[in-house]
XYZ file of N, CA and C in Angstrom:
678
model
N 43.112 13.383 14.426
C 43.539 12.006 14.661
C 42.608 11.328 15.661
N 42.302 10.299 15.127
C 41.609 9.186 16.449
C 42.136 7.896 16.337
N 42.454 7.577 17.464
C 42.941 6.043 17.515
C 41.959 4.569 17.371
N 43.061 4.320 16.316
C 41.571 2.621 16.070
C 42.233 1.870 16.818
N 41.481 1.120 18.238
C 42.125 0.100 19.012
C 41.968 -1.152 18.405
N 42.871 -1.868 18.593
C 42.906 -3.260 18.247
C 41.337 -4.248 18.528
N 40.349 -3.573 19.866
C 39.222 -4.439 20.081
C 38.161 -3.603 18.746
N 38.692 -2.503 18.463
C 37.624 -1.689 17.390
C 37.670 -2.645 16.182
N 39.022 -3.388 15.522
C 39.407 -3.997 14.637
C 38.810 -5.031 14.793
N 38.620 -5.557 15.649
C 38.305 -7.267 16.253
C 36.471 -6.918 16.097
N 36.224 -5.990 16.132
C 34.697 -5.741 16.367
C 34.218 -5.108 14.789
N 35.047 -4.760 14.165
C 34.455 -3.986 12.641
C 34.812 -5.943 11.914
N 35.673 -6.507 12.181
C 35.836 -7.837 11.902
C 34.714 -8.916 11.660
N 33.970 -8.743 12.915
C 32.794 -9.337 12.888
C 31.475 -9.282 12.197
N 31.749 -8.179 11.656
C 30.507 -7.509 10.844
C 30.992 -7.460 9.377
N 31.923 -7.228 9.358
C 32.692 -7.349 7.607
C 33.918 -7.780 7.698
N 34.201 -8.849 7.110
C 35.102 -9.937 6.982
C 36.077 -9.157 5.689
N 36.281 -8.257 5.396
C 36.822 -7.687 4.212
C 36.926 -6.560 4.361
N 38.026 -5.582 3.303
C 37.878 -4.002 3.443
C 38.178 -4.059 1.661
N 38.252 -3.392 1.040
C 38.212 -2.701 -0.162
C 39.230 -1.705 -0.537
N 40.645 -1.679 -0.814
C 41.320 -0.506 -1.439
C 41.814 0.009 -2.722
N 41.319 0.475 -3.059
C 40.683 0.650 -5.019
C 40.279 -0.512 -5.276
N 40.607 -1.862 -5.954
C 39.315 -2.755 -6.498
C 39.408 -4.028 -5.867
N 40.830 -3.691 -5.306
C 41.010 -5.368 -4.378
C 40.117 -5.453 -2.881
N 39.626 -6.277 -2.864
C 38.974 -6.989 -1.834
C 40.163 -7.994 -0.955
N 39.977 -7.718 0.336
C 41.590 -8.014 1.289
C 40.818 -8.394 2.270
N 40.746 -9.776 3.171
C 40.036 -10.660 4.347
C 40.514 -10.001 4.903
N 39.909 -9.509 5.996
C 40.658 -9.414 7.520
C 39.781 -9.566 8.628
N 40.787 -10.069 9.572
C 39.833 -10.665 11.063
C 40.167 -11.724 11.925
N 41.322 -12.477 11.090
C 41.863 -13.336 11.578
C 43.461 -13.541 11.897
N 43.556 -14.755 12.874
C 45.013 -14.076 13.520
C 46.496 -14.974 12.357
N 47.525 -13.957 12.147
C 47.939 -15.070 11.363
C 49.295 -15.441 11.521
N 49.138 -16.460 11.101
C 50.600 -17.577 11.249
C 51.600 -17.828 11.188
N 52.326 -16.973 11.604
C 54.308 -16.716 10.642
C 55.152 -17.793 10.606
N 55.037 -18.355 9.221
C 56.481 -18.959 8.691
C 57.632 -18.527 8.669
N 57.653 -16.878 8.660
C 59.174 -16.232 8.680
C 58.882 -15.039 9.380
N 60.007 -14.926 10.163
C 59.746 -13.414 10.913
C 60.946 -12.246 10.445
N 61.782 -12.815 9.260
C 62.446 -12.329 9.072
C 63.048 -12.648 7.438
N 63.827 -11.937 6.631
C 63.832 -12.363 5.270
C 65.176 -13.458 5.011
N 65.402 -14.162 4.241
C 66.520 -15.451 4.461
C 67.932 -15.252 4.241
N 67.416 -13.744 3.037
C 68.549 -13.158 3.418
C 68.602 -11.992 3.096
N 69.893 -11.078 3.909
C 69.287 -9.525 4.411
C 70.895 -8.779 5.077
N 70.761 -7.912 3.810
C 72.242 -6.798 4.631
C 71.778 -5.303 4.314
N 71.962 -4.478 5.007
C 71.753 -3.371 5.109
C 72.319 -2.739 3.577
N 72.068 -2.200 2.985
C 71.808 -1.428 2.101
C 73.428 -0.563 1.921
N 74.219 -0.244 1.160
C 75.692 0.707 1.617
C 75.812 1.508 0.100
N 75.001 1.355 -0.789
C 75.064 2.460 -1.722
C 73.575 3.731 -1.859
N 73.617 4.608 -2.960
C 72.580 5.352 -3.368
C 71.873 4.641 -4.000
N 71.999 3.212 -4.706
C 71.029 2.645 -5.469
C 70.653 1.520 -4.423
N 69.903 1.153 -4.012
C 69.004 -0.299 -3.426
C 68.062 -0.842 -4.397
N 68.738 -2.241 -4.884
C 67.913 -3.348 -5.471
C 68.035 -4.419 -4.384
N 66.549 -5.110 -4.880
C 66.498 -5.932 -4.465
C 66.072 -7.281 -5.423
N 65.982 -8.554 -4.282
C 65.428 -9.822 -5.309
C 64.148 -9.831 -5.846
N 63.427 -9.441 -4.540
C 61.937 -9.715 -4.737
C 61.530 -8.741 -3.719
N 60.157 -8.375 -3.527
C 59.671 -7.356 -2.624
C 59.301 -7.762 -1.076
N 59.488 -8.799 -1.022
C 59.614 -9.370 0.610
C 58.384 -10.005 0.632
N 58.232 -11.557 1.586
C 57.016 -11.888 1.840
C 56.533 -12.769 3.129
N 57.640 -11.897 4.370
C 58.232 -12.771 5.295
C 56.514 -12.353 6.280
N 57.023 -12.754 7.230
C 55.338 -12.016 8.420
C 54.335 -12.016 7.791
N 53.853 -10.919 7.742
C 52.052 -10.497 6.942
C 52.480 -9.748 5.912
N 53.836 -9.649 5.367
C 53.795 -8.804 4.304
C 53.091 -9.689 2.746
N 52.491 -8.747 2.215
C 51.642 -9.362 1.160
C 51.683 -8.030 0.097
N 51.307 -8.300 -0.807
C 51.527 -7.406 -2.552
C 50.316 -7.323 -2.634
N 49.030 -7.643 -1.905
C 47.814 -7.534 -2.670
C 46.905 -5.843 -2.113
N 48.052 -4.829 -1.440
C 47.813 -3.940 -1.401
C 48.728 -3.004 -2.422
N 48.076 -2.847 -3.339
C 48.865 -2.299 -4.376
C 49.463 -0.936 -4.205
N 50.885 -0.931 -4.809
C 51.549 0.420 -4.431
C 52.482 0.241 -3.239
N 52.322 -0.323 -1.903
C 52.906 -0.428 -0.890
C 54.488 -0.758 -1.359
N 55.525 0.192 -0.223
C 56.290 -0.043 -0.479
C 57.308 -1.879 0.216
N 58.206 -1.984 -0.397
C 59.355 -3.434 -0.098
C 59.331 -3.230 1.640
N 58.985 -4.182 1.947
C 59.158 -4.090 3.516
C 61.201 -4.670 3.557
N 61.500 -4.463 2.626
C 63.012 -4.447 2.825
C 63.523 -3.531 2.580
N 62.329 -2.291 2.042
C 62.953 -0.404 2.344
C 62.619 -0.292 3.738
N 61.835 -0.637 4.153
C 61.374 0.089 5.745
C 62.059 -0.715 6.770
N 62.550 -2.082 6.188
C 63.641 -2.488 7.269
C 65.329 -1.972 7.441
N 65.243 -1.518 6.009
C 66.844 -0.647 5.723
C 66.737 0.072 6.503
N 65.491 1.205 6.239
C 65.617 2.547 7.052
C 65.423 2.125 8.950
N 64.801 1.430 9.314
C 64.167 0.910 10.485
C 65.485 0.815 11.311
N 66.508 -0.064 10.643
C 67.641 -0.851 11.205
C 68.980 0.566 11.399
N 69.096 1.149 10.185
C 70.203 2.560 9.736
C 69.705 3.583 10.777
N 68.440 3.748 10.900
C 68.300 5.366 11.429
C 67.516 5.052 12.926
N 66.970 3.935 13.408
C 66.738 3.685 14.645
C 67.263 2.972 15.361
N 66.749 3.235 16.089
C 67.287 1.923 17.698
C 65.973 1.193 18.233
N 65.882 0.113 18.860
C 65.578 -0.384 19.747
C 64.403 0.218 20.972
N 63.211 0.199 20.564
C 62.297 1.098 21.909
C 62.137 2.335 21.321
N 62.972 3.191 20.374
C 62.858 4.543 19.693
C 61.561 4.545 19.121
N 60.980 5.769 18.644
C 59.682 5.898 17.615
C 59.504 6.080 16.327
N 58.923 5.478 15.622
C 59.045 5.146 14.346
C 57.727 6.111 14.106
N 57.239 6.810 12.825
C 55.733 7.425 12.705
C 56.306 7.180 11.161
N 54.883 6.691 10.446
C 54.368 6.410 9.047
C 52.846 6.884 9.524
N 53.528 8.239 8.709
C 51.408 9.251 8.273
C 51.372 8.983 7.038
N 51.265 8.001 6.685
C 50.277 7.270 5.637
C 50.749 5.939 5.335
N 50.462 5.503 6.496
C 50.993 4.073 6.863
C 50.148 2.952 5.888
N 48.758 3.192 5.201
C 48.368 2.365 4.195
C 48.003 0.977 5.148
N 48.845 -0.111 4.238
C 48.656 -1.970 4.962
C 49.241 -1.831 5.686
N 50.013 -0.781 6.640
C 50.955 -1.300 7.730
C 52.414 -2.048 7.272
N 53.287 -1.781 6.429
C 54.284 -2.507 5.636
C 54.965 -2.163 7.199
N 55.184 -0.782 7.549
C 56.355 0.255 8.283
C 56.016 -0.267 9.421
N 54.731 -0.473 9.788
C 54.402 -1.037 11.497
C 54.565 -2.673 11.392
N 54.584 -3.182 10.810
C 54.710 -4.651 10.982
C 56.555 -4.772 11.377
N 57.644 -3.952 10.463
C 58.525 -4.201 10.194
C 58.862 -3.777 12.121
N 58.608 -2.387 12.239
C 58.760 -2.152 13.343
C 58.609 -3.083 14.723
N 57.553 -3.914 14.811
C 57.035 -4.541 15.341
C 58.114 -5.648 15.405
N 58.535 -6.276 14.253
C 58.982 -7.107 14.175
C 60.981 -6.666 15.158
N 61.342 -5.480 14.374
C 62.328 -5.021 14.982
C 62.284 -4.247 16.052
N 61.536 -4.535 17.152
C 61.031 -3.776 18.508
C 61.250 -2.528 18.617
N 60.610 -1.360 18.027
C 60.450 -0.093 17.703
C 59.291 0.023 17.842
N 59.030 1.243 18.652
C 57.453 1.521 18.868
C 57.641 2.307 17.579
N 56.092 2.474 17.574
C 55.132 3.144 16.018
C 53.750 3.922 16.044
N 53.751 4.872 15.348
C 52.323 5.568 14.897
C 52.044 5.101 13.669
N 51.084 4.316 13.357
C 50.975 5.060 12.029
C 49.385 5.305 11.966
N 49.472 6.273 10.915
C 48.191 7.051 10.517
C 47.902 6.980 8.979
N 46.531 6.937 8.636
C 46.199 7.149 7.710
C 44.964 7.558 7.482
N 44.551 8.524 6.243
C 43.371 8.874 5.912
C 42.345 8.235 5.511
N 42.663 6.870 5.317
C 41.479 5.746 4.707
C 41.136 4.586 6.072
N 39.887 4.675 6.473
C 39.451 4.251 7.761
C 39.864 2.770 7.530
N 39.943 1.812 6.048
C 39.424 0.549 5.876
C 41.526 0.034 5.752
N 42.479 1.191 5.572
C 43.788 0.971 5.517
C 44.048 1.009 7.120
N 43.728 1.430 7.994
C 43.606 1.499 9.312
C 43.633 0.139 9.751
N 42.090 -0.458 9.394
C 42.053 -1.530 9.831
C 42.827 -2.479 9.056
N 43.179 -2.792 7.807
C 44.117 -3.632 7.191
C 45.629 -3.392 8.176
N 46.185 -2.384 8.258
C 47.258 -2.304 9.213
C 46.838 -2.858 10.860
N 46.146 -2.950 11.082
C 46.103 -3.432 12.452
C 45.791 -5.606 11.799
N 45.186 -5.543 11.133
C 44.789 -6.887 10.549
C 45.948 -7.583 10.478
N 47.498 -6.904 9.791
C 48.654 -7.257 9.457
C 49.359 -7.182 10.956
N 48.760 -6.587 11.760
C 49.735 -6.481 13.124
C 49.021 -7.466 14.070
N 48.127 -8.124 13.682
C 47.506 -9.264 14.739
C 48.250 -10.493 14.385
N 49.690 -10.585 14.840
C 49.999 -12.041 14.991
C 51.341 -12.027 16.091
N 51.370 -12.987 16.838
C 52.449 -12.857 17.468
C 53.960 -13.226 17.204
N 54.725 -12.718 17.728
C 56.042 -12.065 17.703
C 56.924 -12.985 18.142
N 56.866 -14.436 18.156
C 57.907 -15.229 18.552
C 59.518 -15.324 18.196
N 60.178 -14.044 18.584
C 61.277 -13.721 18.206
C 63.100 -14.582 19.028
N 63.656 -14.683 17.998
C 64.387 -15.991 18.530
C 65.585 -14.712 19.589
N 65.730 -13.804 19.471
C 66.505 -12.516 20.016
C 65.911 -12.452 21.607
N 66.661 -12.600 22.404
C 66.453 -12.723 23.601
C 66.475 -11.082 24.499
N 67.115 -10.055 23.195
C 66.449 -8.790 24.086
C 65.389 -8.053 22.901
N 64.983 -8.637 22.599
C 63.446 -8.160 21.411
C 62.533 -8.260 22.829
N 61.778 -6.714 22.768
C 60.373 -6.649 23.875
C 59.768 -5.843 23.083
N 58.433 -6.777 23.452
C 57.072 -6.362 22.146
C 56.702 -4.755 22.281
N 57.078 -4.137 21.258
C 56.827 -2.513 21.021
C 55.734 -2.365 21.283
N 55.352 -0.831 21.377
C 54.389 0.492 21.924
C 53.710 0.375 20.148
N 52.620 0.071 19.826
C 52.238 0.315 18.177
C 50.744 0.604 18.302
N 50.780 1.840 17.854
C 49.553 2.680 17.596
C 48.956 3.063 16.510
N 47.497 2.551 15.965
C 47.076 3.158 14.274
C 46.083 4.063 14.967
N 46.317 5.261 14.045
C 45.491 6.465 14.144
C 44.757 6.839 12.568
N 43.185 6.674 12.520
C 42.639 7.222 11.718
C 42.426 8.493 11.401
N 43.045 9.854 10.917
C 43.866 10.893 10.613
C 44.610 11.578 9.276
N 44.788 12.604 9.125
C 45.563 13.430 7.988
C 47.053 13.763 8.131
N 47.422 13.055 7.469
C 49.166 13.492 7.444
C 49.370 14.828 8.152
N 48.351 16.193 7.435
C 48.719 17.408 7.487
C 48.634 18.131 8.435
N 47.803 16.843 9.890
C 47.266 17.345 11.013
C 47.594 16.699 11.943
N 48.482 15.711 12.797
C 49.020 15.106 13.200
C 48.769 16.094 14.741
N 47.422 16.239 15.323
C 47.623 16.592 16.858
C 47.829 16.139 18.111
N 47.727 14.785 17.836
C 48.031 14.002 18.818
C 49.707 13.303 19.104
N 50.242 13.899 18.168
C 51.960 13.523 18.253
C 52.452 15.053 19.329
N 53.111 14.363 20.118
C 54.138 16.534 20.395
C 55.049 16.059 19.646
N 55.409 17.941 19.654
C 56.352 18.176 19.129
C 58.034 17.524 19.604
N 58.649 17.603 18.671
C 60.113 16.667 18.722
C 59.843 15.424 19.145
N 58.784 14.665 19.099
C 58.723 13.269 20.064
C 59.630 12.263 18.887
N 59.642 12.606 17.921
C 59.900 11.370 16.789
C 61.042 10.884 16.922
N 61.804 9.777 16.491
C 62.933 9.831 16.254
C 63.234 8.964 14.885
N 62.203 8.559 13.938
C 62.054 8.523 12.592
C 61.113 8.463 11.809
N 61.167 8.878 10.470
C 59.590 8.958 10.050
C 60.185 8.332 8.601
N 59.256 7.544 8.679
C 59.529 6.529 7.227
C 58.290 6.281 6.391
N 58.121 6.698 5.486
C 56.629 7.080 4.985
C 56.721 6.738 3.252
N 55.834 6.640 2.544
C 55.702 6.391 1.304
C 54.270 6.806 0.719
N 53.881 7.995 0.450
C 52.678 8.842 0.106
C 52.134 8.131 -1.354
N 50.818 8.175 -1.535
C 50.471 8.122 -2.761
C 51.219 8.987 -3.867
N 51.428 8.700 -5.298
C 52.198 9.217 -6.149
C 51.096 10.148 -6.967
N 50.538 11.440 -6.278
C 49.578 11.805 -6.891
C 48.379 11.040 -7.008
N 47.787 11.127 -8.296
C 46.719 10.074 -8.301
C 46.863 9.169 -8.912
N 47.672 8.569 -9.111
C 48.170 7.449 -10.338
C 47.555 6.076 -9.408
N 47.420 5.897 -8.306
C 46.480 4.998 -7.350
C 45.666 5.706 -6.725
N 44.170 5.144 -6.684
C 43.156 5.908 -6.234
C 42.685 5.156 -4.989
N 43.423 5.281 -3.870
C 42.831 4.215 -2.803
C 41.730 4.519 -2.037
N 40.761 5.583 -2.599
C 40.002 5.668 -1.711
C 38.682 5.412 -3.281
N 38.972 4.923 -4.117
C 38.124 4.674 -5.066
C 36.937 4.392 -5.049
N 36.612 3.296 -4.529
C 34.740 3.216 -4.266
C 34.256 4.063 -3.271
N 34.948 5.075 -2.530
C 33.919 6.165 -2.006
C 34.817 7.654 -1.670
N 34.714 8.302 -2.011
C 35.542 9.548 -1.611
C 35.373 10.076 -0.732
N 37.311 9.694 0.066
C 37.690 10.692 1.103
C 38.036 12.018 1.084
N 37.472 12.669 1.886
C 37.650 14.153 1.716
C 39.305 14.825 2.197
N 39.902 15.069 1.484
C 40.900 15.164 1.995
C 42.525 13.585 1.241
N 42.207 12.983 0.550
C 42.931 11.766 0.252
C 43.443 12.652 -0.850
N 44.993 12.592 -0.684
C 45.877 13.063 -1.556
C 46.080 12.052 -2.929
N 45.357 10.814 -2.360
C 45.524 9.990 -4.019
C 43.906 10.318 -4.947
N 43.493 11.036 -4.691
C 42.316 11.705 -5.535
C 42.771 13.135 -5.917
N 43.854 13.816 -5.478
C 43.895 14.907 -6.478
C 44.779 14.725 -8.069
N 44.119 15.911 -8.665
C 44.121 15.571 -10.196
C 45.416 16.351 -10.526
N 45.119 17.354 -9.614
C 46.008 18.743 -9.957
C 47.714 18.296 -8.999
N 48.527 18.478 -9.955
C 50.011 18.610 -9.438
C 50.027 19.333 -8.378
N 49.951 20.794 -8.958
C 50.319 21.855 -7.726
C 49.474 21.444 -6.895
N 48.300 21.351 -6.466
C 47.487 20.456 -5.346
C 47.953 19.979 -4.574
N 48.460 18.653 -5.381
C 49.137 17.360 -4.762
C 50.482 18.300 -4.045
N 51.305 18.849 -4.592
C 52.399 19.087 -3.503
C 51.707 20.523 -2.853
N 51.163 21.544 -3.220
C 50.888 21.825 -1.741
C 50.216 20.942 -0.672
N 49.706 20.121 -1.021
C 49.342 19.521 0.227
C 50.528 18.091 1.018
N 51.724 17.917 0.075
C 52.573 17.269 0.703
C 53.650 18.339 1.075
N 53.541 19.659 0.680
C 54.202 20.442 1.648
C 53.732 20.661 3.366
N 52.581 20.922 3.435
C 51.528 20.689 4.745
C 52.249 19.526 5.385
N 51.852 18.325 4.426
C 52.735 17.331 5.077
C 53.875 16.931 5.820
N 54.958 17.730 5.103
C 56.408 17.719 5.063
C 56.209 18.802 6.867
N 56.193 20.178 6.603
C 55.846 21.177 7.815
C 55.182 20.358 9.090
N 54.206 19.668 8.902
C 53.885 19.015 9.864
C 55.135 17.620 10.325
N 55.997 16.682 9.470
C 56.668 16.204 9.836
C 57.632 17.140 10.023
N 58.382 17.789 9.924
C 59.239 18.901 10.687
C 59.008 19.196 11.783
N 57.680 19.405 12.146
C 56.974 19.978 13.364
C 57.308 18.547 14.778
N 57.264 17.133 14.242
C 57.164 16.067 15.198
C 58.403 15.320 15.459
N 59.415 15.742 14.255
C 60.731 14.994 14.500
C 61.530 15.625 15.426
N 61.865 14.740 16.504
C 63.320 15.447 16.992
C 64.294 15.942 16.060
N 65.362 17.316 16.495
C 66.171 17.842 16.259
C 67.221 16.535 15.658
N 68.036 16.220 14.401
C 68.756 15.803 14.059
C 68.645 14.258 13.983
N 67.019 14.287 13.643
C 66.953 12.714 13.302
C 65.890 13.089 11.685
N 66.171 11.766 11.291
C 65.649 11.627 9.955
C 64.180 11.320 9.297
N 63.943 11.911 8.385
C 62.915 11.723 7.701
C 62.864 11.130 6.551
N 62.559 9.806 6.138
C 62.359 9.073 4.970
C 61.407 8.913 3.987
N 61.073 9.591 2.958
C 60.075 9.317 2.229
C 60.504 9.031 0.373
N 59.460 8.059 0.019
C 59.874 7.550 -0.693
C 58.528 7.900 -1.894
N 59.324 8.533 -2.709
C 58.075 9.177 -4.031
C 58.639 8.598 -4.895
N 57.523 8.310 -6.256
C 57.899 8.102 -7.676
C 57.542 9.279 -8.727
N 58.113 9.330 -9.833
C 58.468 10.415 -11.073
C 56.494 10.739 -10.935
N 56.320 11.765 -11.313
C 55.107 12.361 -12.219
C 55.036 12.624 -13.412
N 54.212 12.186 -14.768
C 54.877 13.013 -15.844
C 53.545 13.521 -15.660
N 53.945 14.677 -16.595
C 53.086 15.757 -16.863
C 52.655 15.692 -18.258
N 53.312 15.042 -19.171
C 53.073 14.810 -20.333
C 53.841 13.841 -21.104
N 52.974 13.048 -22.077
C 52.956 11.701 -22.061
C 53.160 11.646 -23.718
């Protein structure tokens, strides 16, 4: 793990106005503007099935990182299984859906990911300020670490107190497409692959959560044959 600071973002900014994740081309560098800091309308979730209207498009949340999950899953889980100042970790935090939400609901955050240019898109989505109408909202602890799910050394152990995550689905998205990361679980071909290495994953989140708090992750079907 190494940490990308916010002046690293502001400085890779200046030199490339863009990052690349499989074929979309995504600006970043600039600070941005919130019309909504929150969705218009919004209740916590009380069955096994969660639908929704639309996939959310309040803050910096945006669809043009493909795959990312509803920033109205990571506010369900955000709101149900944390508190206030607690720690939130997304190891494969991608655009930052999980740290923005956090941010927004004053929860400090890790997130990490294996793609240097999703790093900086998550910090890109976390450059705007927080004018929150909640008079005990205080601006969270939020940290992006460029890093492997499966190696997480810079967390101790039990520090967590939720992990809300949404992994590539195998390779069915290739986000590291125009150049290969060594190590990017959305480039393996092979099944068994892919989950031994989200078992690694899983062992290592075991390893960082406190005793009797939760782990959220959110996968889709594989077929194997078509």
């Amino acid at each position: 793990m190494r940490l990308v600071t916010f002046n690293e973002y502001l400085e890779y900014a200046k030199s490339c106005s863009e990052i690349v994740i499989e074929d979309t081309k995504i600006h970043v560098g600039k600070p941005h503007r919130i019309e909504a800091y929150q969705p218009e309308e919004f209740s916590l979730e009380t069955t096994t099935v969660w639908s929704f209207p639309d996939r959310g498009d309040w803050a910096t949340h945006r669809g043009d990182y493909r795959g990312n999950w509803s920033p109205r899953v990571a506010r369900n889980l955000i709101l149900r299984y944390s508190k206030p100042g607690e720690l939130v970790l997304d190891q494969m935090c991608g655009g930052g859906t999980t740290l923005v939400e956090c941010k927004l609901l004053g929860r400090n955050a890790i997130g990490v990911d294996i793609n240097y240019e999703a790093c900086i898109l998550a910090l890109d989505r976390l450059n705007f300020n927080c004018n929150q109408p909640s008079s005990d909202w205080k601006e969270p602890d939020i940290k992006v670490y460029h890093g492997d799910a499966r190696n997480l050394d810079l967390i101790e152990d039990e520090s967590v107190d939720l992990i809300a995550t949404h992994p590539p689905y195998a390779n069915i998205i290739s986000y590291s497409k125009q150049k290969k990361i060594e190590g990017d679980l959305s480039q393996v071909y092979n099944l068994e692959e892919y989950l031994r290495g989200m078992r690694e994953v899983a062992e290592e989140s075991f390893r960082d959560l406190k005793p009797g708090r939760f782990c959220a992750v959110l996968v889709g079907d594989t077929r194997k044959h078509r």
